Amino acid sequence: MLALVEKIKNSPLWRGLIRFQQVLMVLTSVFVVLIMCFEVLLRYVFKSDLFGIEEIVVIAAFWLYLIGSSYGVYDKSHVKADIIPQLLPLKAQAFLSVLVRLTMTVLCVVFSWWAVDMVLYSIEWMPRTTGLRIPIFISQVSILVGYILMSFYSLVYFLEDLGNFLSLGKEDKKGAFTS
């Protein structure tokens, strides 16, 4: 199982997804900052307004937040409470980690499924923003992509933690215990 996880982590798909996320986060961050600066400049210096710019910023922000969230899952830097596990023995910590990863994977898959339904509904009925008439599904696809990526990373880390848990306490060829 751990060999499969290592194969996945060393694959071009894994590296490509990470690169895609990094580029998208940088581009959307720069875009949101520049648009907001431009809007402030227009509004307070030139006493003008750019119609519908908020709609564009919200779409970019959706992509930024959801891709950032999936990158946080990849990077294992998402918010977590990990005080109690540190008080447990190593085997219990490993089991708890497997349980948490399984729960996270199941939830991400469920949310991905719901996101598919949401996007399909939006494509079918084609609601649009009020100002620029931008299709709503453009921002909703970010939710779907984000949760699919979170599901993928969660599954890989679940398999990794499960493999580590199962290998805990097994003797290696020299008679020492692995951890």
Coordinates of C-alpha atoms in Angstrom, one line a residue:
M1 CA 0.0 0.0 0.0
L2 CA 2.8 2.4 0.9
A3 CA 4.5 1.6 -2.4
L4 CA 1.3 2.6 -4.3
V5 CA 1.2 5.9 -2.3
E6 CA 4.8 6.6 -3.2
K7 CA 4.2 5.8 -6.8
I8 CA 1.2 8.3 -6.8
K9 CA 3.2 11.0 -5.1
N10 CA 6.1 10.6 -7.5
S11 CA 3.8 10.6 -10.6
P12 CA 3.6 13.4 -13.2
L13 CA -0.1 13.7 -12.3
W14 CA 0.7 14.6 -8.7
R15 CA 3.3 17.1 -9.6
G16 CA 1.1 18.5 -12.4
L17 CA -1.8 19.0 -10.0
I18 CA 0.4 20.8 -7.5
R19 CA 1.8 23.0 -10.2
F20 CA -1.7 23.8 -11.6
Q21 CA -2.8 24.8 -8.1
Q22 CA 0.2 26.9 -7.4
V23 CA -0.1 28.8 -10.7
L24 CA -3.9 29.3 -10.3
M25 CA -3.4 30.6 -6.7
V26 CA -0.8 33.1 -7.8
L27 CA -2.8 34.2 -10.8
T28 CA -6.1 34.6 -8.9
S29 CA -4.3 36.3 -6.0
V30 CA -2.6 38.9 -8.3
F31 CA -5.8 39.4 -10.3
V32 CA -8.0 40.0 -7.2
V33 CA -5.4 42.4 -5.7
L34 CA -5.0 44.3 -8.9
I35 CA -8.7 44.6 -9.6
M36 CA -9.4 45.7 -6.1
C37 CA -6.6 48.4 -6.3
F38 CA -8.0 49.5 -9.7
E39 CA -11.5 49.7 -8.3
V40 CA -10.3 51.8 -5.3
L41 CA -8.3 54.1 -7.6
L42 CA -11.4 54.5 -9.9
R43 CA -13.8 55.1 -7.0
Y44 CA -11.8 57.4 -4.7
V45 CA -9.4 59.2 -7.1
F46 CA -11.4 59.4 -10.3
K47 CA -14.9 59.4 -8.6
S48 CA -16.0 56.7 -11.1
D49 CA -17.1 53.1 -11.0
L50 CA -16.5 50.1 -13.1
F51 CA -19.8 48.3 -13.6
G52 CA -19.9 44.7 -12.5
I53 CA -16.3 44.4 -11.3
E54 CA -17.5 42.9 -8.0
E55 CA -18.9 40.0 -9.9
I56 CA -15.6 39.2 -11.6
V57 CA -13.7 39.5 -8.3
V58 CA -16.1 37.1 -6.6
I59 CA -15.6 34.5 -9.3
A60 CA -11.8 34.9 -9.0
A61 CA -12.1 34.7 -5.2
F62 CA -14.1 31.5 -5.4
W63 CA -11.3 29.9 -7.5
L64 CA -8.6 31.3 -5.1
Y65 CA -10.4 30.0 -2.0
L66 CA -11.3 26.6 -3.2
I67 CA -7.9 25.9 -4.9
G68 CA -6.2 27.3 -1.8
S69 CA -8.3 24.9 0.3
S70 CA -7.3 21.9 -1.8
Y71 CA -3.7 23.0 -1.7
G72 CA -4.0 23.2 2.1
V73 CA -5.2 19.6 2.1
Y74 CA -2.2 18.6 -0.1
D75 CA 0.2 20.5 2.1
K76 CA -1.4 19.2 5.3
S77 CA -1.6 22.8 6.5
H78 CA -5.3 23.1 6.9
V79 CA -6.7 24.0 10.3
K80 CA -6.8 21.1 12.8
A81 CA -6.9 20.5 16.5
D82 CA -4.1 18.1 17.4
I83 CA -3.5 18.5 21.1
I84 CA -5.2 15.3 22.2
P85 CA -3.5 13.0 19.8
Q86 CA -0.1 14.1 21.2
L87 CA -1.1 12.7 24.5
L88 CA -1.9 9.2 23.1
P89 CA 0.5 6.3 22.6
L90 CA 2.0 5.9 19.1
K91 CA -0.4 3.1 18.0
A92 CA -3.4 5.1 19.2
Q93 CA -2.1 8.2 17.4
A94 CA -1.7 6.2 14.2
F95 CA -5.2 4.8 14.5
L96 CA -6.7 8.2 15.2
S97 CA -4.9 9.6 12.1
V98 CA -6.4 6.8 10.0
L99 CA -9.9 7.5 11.4
V100 CA -9.6 11.3 10.8
R101 CA -8.3 10.8 7.2
L102 CA -11.1 8.3 6.5
T103 CA -13.7 10.8 7.8
M104 CA -12.2 13.6 5.8
T105 CA -12.1 11.5 2.6
V106 CA -15.7 10.4 3.0
L107 CA -16.8 14.0 3.6
C108 CA -14.8 15.3 0.7
V109 CA -16.3 12.7 -1.7
V110 CA -19.8 13.5 -0.5
F111 CA -19.2 17.2 -1.0
S112 CA -17.8 16.5 -4.4
W113 CA -20.9 14.5 -5.3
W114 CA -23.1 17.4 -4.2
A115 CA -20.9 19.8 -6.2
V116 CA -21.5 17.7 -9.3
D117 CA -25.2 18.0 -8.8
M118 CA -25.0 21.7 -8.2
V119 CA -22.9 22.3 -11.4
L120 CA -25.2 20.1 -13.5
Y121 CA -28.2 22.0 -12.2
S122 CA -26.5 25.3 -13.0
I123 CA -25.6 24.2 -16.5
E124 CA -29.2 23.0 -17.1
W125 CA -30.9 26.1 -15.8
M126 CA -28.1 28.6 -16.6
P127 CA -28.6 31.2 -13.9
R128 CA -26.5 34.3 -14.4
T129 CA -25.1 37.2 -12.3
T130 CA -27.3 40.2 -12.2
G131 CA -24.9 42.8 -13.7
L132 CA -22.7 41.2 -16.3
R133 CA -24.8 38.1 -16.8
I134 CA -21.9 35.8 -16.2
P135 CA -23.1 32.1 -15.9
I136 CA -23.1 31.1 -12.2
F137 CA -21.6 27.7 -13.0
I138 CA -18.2 29.3 -13.6
S139 CA -17.8 30.0 -9.9
Q140 CA -19.5 26.8 -8.9
V141 CA -17.0 24.7 -11.0
S142 CA -14.3 25.9 -8.6
I143 CA -16.2 24.2 -5.7
L144 CA -16.3 21.0 -7.7
V145 CA -12.6 21.1 -8.7
G146 CA -11.6 22.0 -5.2
Y147 CA -13.5 19.2 -3.6
I148 CA -12.3 16.6 -6.2
L149 CA -8.7 17.6 -5.4
M150 CA -9.4 17.5 -1.7
S151 CA -10.9 14.0 -2.1
F152 CA -7.9 12.8 -4.1
Y153 CA -5.4 14.1 -1.6
S154 CA -7.4 12.9 1.4
L155 CA -7.6 9.4 -0.2
V156 CA -3.9 9.3 -0.8
Y157 CA -3.1 10.4 2.7
F158 CA -5.6 8.0 4.1
L159 CA -3.9 5.1 2.3
E160 CA -0.6 6.4 3.5
D161 CA -1.7 6.6 7.2
L162 CA -3.4 3.2 6.9
G163 CA -0.2 1.6 5.5
N164 CA 1.8 3.2 8.3
F165 CA -0.7 2.0 10.9
L166 CA -0.7 -1.5 9.6
S167 CA 3.1 -1.6 9.5
L168 CA 3.4 -0.3 13.1
G169 CA 4.7 -3.0 15.4
K170 CA 5.7 -5.4 12.7
E171 CA 9.1 -6.8 12.9
D172 CA 11.6 -6.1 10.1
K173 CA 14.2 -8.6 9.0
K174 CA 16.7 -7.6 11.7
G175 CA 14.2 -8.1 14.5
A176 CA 13.7 -4.4 15.3
F177 CA 10.3 -2.8 15.3
T178 CA 9.4 -0.4 12.6
S179 CA 7.5 2.8 13.3

